[in-house]
Coordinates of N, CA and C in Angstrom, one line a residue:
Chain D
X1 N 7.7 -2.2 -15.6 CA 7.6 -0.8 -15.2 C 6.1 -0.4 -15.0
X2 N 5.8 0.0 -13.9 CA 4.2 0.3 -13.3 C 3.9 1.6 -13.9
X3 N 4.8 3.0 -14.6 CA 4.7 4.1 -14.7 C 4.4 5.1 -14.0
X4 N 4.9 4.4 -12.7 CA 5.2 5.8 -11.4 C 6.9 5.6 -11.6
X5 N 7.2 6.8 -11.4 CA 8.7 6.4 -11.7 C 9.0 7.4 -9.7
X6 N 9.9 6.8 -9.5 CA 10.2 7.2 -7.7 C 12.1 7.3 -8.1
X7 N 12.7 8.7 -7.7 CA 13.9 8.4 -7.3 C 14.3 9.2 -6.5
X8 N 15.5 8.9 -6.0 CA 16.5 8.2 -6.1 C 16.2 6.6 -6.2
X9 N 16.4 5.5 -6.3 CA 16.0 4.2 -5.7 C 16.7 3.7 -4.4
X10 N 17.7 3.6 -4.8 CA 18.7 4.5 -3.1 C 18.8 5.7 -2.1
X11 N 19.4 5.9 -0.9 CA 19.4 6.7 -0.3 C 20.4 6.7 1.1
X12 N 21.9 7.3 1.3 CA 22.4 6.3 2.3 C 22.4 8.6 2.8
X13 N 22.3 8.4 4.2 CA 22.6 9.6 4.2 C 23.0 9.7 6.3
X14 N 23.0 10.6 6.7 CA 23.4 10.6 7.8 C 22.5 11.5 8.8
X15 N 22.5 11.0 10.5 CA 21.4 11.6 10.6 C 21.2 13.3 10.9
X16 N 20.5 13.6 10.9 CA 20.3 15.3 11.0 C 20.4 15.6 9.6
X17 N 20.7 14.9 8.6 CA 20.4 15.5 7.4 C 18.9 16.0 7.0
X18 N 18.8 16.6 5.5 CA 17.8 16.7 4.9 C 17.4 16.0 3.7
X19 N 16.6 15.4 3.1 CA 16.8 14.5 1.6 C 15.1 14.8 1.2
X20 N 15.2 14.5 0.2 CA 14.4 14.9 -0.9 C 13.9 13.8 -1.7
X21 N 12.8 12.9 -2.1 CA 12.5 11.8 -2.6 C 11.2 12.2 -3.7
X22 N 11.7 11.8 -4.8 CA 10.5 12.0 -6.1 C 10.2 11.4 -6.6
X23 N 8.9 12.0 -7.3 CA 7.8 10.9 -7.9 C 7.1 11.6 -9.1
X24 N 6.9 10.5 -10.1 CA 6.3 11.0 -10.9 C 5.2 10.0 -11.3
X25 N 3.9 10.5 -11.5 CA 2.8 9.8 -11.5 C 3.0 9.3 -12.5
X26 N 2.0 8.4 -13.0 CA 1.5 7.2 -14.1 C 0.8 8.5 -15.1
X27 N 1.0 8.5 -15.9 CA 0.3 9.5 -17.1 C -1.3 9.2 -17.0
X28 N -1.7 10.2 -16.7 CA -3.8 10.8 -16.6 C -3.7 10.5 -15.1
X29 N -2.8 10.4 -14.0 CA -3.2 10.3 -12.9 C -3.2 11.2 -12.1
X30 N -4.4 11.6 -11.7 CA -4.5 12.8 -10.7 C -3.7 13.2 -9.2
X31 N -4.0 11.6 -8.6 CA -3.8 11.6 -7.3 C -2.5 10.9 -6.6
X32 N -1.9 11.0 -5.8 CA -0.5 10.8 -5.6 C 0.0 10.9 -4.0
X33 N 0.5 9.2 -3.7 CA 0.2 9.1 -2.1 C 1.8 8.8 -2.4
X34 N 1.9 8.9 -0.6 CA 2.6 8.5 0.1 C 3.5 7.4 1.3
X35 N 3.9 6.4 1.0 CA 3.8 5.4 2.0 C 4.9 5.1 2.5
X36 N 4.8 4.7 4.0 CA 6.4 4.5 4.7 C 6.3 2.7 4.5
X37 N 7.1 2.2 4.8 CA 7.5 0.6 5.0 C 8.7 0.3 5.4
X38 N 8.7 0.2 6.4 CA 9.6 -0.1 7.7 C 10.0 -1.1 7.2
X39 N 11.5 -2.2 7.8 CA 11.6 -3.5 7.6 C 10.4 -4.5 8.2
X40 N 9.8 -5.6 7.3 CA 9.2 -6.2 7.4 C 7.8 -5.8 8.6
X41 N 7.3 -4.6 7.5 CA 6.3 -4.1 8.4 C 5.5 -3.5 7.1
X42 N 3.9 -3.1 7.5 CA 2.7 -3.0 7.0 C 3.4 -1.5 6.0
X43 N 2.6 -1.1 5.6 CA 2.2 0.3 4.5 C 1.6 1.5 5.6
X44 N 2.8 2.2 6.1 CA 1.9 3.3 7.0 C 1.8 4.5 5.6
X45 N 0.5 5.4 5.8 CA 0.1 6.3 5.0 C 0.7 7.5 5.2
X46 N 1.4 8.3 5.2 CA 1.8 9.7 5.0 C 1.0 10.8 4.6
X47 N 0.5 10.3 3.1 CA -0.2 11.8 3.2 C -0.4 12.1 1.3
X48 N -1.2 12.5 0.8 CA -2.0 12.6 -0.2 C -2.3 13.8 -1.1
X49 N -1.9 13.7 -2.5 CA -2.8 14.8 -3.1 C -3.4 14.7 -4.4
X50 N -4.0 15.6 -4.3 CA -4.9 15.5 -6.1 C -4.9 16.7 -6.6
X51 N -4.1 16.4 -7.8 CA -4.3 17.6 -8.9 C -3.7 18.8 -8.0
X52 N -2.4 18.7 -6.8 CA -1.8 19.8 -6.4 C -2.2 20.4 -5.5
X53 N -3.1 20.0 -4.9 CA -3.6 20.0 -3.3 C -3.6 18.6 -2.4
X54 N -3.3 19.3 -1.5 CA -3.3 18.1 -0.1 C -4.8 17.8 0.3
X55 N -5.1 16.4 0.2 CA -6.4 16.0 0.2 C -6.3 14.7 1.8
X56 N -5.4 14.4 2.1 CA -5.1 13.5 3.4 C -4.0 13.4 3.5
X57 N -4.2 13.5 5.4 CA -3.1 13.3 6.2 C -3.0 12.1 6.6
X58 N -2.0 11.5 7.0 CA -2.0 10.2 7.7 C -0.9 10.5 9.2
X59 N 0.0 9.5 8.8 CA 1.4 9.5 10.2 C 2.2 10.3 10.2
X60 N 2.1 11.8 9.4 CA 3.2 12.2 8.8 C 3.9 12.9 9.6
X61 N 5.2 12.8 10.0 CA 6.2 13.9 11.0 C 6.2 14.8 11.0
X62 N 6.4 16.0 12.1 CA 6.4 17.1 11.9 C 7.5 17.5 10.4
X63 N 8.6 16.7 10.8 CA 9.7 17.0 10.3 C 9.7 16.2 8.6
X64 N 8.8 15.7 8.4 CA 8.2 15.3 7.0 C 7.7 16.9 6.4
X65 N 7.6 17.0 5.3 CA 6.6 17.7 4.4 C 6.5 17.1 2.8
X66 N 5.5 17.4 1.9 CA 5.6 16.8 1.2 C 4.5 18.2 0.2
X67 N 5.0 17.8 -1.2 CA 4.1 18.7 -2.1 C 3.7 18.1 -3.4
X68 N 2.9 18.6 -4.2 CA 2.8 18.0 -5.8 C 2.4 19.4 -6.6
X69 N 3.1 19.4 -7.6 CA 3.6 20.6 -8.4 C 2.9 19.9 -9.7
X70 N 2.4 21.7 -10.0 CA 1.7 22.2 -11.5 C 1.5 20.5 -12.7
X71 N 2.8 20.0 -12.9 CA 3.4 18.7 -13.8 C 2.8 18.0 -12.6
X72 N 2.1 17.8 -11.4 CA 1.7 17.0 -11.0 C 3.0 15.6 -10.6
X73 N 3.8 15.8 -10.4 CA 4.8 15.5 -9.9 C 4.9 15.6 -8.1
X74 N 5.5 14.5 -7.6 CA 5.2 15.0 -6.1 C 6.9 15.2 -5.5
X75 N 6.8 15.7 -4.8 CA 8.1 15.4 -3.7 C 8.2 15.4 -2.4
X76 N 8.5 14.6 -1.5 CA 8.7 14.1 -0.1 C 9.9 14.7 0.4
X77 N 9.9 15.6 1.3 CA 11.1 16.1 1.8 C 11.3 15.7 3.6
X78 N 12.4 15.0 3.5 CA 12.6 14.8 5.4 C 13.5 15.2 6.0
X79 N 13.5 15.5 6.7 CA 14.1 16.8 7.5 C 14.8 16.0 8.7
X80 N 15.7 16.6 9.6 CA 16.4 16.1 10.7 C 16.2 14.3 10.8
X81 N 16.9 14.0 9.8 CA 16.5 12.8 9.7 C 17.3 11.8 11.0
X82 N 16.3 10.9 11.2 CA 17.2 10.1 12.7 C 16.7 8.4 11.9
X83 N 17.9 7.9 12.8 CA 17.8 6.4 12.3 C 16.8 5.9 12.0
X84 N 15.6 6.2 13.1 CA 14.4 5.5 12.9 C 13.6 6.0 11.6
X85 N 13.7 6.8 10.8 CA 13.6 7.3 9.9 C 13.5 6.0 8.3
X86 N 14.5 5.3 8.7 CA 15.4 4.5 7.2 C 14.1 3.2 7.2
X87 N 13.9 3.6 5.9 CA 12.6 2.8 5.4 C 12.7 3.0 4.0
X88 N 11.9 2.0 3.2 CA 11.2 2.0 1.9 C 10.2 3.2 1.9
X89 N 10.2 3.9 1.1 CA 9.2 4.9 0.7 C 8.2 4.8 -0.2
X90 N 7.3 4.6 -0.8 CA 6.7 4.4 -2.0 C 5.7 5.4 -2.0
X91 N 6.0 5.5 -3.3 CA 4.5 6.7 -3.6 C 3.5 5.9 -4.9
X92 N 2.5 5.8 -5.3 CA 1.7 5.1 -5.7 C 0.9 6.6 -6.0
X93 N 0.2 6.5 -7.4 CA -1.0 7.6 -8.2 C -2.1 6.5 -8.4
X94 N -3.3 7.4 -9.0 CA -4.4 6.9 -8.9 C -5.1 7.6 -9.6
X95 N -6.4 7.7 -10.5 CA -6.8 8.3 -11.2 C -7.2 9.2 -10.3
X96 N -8.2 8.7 -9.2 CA -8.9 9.7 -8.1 C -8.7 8.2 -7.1
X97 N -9.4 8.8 -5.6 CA -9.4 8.5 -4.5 C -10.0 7.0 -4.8
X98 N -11.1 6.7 -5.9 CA -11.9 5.3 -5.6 C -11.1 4.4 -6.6
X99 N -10.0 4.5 -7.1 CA -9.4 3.4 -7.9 C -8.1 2.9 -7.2
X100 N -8.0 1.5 -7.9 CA -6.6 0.8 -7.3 C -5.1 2.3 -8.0
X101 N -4.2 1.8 -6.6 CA -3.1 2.6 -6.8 C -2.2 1.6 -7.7
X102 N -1.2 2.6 -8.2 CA -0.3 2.1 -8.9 C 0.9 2.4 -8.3
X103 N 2.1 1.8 -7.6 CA 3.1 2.3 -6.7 C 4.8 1.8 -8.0
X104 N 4.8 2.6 -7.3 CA 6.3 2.9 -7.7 C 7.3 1.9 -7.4
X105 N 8.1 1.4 -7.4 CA 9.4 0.9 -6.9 C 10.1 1.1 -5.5
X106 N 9.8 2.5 -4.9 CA 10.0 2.9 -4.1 C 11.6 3.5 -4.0
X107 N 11.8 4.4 -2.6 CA 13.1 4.4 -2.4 C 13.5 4.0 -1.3
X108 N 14.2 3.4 -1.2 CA 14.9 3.0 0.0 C 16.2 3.7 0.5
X109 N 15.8 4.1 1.7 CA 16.3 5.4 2.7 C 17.3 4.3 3.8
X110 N 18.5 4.9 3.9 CA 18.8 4.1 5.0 C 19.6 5.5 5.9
X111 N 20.0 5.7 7.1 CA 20.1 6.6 7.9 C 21.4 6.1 9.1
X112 N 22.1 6.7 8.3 CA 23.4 5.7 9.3 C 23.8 7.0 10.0
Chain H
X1 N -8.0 5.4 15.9 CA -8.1 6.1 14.8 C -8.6 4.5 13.9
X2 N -8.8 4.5 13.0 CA -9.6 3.4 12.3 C -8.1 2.5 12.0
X3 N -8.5 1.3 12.2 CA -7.3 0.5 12.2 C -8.0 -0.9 11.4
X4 N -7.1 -1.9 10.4 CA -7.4 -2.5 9.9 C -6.5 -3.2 10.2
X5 N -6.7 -4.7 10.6 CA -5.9 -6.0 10.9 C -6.5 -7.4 10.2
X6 N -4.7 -7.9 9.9 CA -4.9 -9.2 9.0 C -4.5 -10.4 9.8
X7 N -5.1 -11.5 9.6 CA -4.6 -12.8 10.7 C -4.6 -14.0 9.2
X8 N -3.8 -14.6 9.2 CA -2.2 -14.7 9.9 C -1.3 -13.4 9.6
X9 N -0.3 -13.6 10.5 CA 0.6 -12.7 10.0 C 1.4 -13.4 8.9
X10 N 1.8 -14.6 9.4 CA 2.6 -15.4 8.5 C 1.9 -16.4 8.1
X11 N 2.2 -17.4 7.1 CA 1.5 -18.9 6.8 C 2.5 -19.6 5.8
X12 N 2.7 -20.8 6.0 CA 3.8 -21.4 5.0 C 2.9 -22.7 5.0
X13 N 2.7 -23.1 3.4 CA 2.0 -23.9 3.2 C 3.1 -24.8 1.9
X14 N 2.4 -25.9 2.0 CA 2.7 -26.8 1.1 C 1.8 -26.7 -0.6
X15 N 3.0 -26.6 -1.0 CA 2.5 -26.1 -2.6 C 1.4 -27.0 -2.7
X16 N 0.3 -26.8 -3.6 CA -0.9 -27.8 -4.2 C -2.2 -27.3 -2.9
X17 N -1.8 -26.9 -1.7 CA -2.4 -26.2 -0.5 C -3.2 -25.3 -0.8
X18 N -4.3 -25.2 -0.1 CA -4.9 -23.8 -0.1 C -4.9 -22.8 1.1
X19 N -4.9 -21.6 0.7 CA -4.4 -20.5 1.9 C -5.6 -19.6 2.1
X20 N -5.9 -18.9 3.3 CA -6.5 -17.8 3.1 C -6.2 -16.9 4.2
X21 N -6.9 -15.6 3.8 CA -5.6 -14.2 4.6 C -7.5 -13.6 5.0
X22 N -7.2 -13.3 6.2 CA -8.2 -12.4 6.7 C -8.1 -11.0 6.8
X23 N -9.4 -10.6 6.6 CA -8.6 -8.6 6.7 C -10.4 -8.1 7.5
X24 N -9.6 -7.7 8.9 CA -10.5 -7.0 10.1 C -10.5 -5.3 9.9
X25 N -11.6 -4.5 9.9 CA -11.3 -3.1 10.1 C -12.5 -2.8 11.4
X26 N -11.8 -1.7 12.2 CA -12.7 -1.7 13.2 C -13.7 -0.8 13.0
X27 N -13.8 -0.1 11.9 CA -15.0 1.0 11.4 C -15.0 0.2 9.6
X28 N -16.5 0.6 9.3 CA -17.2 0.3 8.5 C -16.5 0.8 7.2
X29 N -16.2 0.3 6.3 CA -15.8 0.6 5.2 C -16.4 1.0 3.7
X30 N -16.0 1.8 2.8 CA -17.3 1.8 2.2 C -16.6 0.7 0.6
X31 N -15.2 0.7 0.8 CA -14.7 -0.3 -0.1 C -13.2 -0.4 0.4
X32 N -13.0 -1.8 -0.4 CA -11.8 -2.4 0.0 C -11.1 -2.9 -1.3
X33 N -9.7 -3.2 -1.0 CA -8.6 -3.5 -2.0 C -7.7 -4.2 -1.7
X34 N -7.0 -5.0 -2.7 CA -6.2 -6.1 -2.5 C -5.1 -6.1 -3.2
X35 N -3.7 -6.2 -2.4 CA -2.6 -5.6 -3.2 C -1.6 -7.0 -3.1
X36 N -0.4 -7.5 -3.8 CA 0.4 -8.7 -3.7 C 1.5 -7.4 -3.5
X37 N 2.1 -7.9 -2.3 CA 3.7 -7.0 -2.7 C 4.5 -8.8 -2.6
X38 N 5.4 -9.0 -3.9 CA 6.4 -9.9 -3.9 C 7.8 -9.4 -2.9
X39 N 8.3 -10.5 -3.0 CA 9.8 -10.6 -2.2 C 10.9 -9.3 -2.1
X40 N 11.1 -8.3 -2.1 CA 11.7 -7.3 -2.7 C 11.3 -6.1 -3.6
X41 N 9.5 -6.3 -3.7 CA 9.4 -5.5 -5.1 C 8.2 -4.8 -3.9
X42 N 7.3 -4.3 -5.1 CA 6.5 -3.1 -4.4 C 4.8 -3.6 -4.3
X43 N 3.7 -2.9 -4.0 CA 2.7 -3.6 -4.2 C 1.8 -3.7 -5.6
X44 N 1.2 -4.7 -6.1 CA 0.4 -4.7 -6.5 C -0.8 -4.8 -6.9
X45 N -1.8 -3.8 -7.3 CA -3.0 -3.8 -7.1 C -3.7 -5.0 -7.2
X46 N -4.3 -5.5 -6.6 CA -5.4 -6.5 -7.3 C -6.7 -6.5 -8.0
X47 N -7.3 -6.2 -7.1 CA -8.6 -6.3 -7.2 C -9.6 -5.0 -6.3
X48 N -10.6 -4.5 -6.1 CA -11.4 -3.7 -5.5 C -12.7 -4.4 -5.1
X49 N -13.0 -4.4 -4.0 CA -14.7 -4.8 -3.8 C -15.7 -3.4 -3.3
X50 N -16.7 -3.6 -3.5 CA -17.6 -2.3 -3.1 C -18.6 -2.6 -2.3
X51 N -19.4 -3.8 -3.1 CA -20.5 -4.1 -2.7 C -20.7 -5.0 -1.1
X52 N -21.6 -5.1 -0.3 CA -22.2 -5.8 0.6 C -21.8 -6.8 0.5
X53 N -21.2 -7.9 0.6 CA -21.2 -9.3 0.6 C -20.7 -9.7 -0.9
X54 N -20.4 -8.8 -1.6 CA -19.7 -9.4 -2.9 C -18.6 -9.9 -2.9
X55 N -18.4 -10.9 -3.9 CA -17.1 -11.9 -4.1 C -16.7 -12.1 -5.8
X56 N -15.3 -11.6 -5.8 CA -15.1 -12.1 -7.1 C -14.0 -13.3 -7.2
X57 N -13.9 -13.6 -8.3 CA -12.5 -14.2 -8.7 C -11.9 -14.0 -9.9
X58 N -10.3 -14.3 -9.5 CA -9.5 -13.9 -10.5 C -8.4 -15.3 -10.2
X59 N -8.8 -16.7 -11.5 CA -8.5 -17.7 -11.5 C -8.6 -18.1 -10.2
X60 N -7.3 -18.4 -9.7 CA -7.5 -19.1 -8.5 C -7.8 -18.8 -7.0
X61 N -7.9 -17.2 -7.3 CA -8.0 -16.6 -5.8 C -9.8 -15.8 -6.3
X62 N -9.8 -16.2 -5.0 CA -11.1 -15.5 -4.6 C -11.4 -14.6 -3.6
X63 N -12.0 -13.1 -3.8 CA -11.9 -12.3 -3.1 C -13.2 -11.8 -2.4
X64 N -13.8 -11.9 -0.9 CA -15.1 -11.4 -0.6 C -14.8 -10.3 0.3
X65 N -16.1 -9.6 0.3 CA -16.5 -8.5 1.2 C -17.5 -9.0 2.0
X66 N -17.3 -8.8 3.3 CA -18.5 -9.4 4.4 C -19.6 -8.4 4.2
X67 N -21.0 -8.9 4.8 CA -21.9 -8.5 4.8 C -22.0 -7.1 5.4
X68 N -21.4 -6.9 6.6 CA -21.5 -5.9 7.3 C -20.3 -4.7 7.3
X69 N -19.7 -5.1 5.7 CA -18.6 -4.3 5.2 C -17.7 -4.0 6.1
X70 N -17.1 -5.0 7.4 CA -16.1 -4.5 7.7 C -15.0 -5.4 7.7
X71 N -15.3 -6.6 7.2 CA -14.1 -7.3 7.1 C -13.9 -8.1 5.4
X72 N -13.2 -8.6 4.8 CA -13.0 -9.4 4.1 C -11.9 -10.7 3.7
X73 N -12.1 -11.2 2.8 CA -11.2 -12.4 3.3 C -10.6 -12.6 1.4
X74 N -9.6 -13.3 1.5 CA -8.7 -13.8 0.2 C -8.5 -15.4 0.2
X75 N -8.7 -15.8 -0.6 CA -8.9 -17.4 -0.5 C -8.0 -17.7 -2.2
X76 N -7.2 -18.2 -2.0 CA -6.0 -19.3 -2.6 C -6.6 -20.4 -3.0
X77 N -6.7 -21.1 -3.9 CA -6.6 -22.7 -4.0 C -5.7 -23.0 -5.1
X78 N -5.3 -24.2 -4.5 CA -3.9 -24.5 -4.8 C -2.6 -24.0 -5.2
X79 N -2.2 -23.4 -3.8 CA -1.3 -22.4 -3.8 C -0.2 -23.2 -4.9
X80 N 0.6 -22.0 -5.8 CA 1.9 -22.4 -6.8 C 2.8 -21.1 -6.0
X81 N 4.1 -22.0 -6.5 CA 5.3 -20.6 -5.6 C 5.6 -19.4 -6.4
X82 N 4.6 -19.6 -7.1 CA 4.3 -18.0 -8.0 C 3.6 -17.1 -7.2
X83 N 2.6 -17.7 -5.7 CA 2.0 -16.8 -5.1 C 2.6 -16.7 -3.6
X84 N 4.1 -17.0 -4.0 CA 4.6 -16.4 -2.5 C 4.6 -14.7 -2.7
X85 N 4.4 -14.3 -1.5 CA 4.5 -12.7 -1.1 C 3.9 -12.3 -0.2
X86 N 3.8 -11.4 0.2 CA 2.7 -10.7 1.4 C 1.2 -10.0 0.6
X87 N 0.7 -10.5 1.4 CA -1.0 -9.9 0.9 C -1.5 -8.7 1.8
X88 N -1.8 -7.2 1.0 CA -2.1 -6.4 1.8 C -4.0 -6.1 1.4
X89 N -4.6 -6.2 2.6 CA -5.9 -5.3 2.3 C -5.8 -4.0 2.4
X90 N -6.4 -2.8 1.9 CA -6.3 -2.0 1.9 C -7.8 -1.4 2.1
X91 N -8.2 -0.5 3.1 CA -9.9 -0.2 3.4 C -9.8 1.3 3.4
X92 N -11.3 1.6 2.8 CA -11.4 3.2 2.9 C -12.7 3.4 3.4
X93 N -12.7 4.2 4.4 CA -14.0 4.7 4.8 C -14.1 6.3 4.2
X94 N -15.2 7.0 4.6 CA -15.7 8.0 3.6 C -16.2 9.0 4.8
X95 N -15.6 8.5 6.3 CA -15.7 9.6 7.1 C -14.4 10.4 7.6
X96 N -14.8 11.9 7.5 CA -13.1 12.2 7.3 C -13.1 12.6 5.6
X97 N -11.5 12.5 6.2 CA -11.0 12.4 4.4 C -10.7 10.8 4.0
X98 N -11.1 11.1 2.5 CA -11.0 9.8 1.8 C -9.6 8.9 1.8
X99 N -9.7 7.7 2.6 CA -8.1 7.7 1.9 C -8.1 5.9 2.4
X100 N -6.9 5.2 1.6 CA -6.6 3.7 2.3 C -6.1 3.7 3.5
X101 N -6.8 2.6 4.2 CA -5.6 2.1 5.3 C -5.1 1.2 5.1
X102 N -3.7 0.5 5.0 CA -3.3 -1.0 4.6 C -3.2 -1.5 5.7
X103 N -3.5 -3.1 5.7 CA -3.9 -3.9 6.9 C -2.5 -4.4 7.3
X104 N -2.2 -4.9 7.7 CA -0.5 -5.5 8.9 C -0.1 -6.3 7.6
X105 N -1.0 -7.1 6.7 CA -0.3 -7.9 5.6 C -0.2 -9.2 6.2
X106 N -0.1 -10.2 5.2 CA 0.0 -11.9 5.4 C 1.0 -12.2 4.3
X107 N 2.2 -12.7 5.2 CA 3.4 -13.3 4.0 C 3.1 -14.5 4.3
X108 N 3.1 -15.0 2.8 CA 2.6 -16.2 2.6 C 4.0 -16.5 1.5
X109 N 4.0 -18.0 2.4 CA 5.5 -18.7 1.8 C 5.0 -20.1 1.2
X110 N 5.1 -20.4 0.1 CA 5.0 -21.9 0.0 C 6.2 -22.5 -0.7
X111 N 5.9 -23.9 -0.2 CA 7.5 -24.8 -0.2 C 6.9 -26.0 -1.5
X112 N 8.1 -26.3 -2.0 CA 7.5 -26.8 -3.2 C 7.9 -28.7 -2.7

C-alpha cells in the first residue's frame, strides 16, 4: 500500500457518459497529480494541485475537469466519454512540486 | 512543448546481463527522476538527481545526470528478473509552471 488510495479501481462505462475518479493523498501531502496511461504507452500529465489550487496544466481535455477539496482529496471528472478515453488513470501526491511522487494503483477506465 | 525521450524502447536481456535506459529532454532541466512501473502495477519512485553531472547508486543500478542537464542515463549490472518492468524518467524544468514530464519509458524484460 503506497498511501494514495485511487477509486474505483475499475471502471466499465459507456460512451457519452460521465464518471468521476478519486484520490486521496498520502498523509502530509500537499500536492496531487494527475496521469493518463494508455495501453502500453508513457505517463501523459493532466494536470496538478497544491493545497486546493490548480498549480499545472498538461494534456487535459476540454471535456476533462478535475478539483482538490479543503481534506485535500482530489477528483477527476470525464465527461462525454468516447472510446479513446479508456486508460489507466493514476494520481500520485507529493509533499510539494521538488519531491518524488507517490502514485496510487490507479483506475482503470474502460469505455465500451 | 518540452518533450522527453527514452531509447530503447524495449530491451530483453539475458539474466546476469547489464542493461542501460537513456532519458533525452529537448529543454534543460533543472532535475530529474526515476520511476520502475512493474508488470501490471503502478510507478515507483526511485531516486532524484539535481546536480550537474551527478550520479548515484542504489546497489546495483546506477543513476547519472549529464553535464549539460539535459539528458540522463540508468545503468543495471547484472540484471535479476526482479528488475523486469518499464523504466520511466521523469524531468522538470522551472520555466512555466513547475511540473514532470515522463519520458516514452524502457520495458525491460530479462529471461532467466
Amino acid at each position: 500500500d503506497s498511501g494514495v488510495t485511487q477509486t474505483p479501481k475499475h471502471l466499465i462505462t459507456a460512451t457519452g457518459q460521465r464518471v468521476t475518479l478519486r484520490c486521496s493523498p498520502r498523509s502530509g501531502d500537499l500536492s496531487v497529480y494527475w496521469y493518463q496511461q494508455s495501453l502500453d504507452q508513457g505517463l501523459q500529465f493532466l494536470i496538478q494541485y497544491y493545497n486546493g489550487e490548480e498549480r499545472a496544466k498538461g494534456n487535459i481535455l476540454e471535456r476533462f475537469s478535475a478539483q482538490q477539496f479543503p481534506d485535500l482529496h482530489s477528483e477527476l471528472n470525464l465527461s462525454s466519454l468516447e472510446l479513446g478515453d479508456s486508460a489507466l488513470y493514476f494520481c500520485a501526491s507529493s509533499v510539494d512540486v521538488n519531491y518524488g511522487y507517490t502514485f496510487g494503483s490507479g483506475t482503470r477506465l474502460t469505455v465500451v | 512543448g518540452q518533450q522527453v525521450m527514452q531509447i530503447p524502447q524495449y530491451q530483453h536481456v539475458q539474466e546476469g546481463e547489464d542493461f542501460t535506459t537513456y532519458c533525452n529532454s529537448s529543454t534543460t532541466l533543472s532535475n530529474i527522476q526515476w520511476y520502475k512501473q512493474r508488470p501490471g502495477g503502478h510507478p515507483v519512485f526511485l531516486i532524484q538527481l539535481v546536480k550537474s553531472g551527478e550520479v548515484k547508486k542504489q546497489k546495483r543500478l546506477t543513476f547519472q545526470f549529464g553535464e549539460a542537464k539535459k539528458n540522463s542515463s540508468l545503468h543495471i549490472t547484472a540484471t535479476q528478473t526482479t528488475d523486469v518492468g518499464t523504466y520511466f524518467c521523469a524531468g522538470a524544468t522551472t520555466s512555466g509552471t513547475y511540473k514532470y514530464i515522463f519520458g516514452t519509458g524502457t520495458r525491460l524484460k530479462v529471461l532467466a
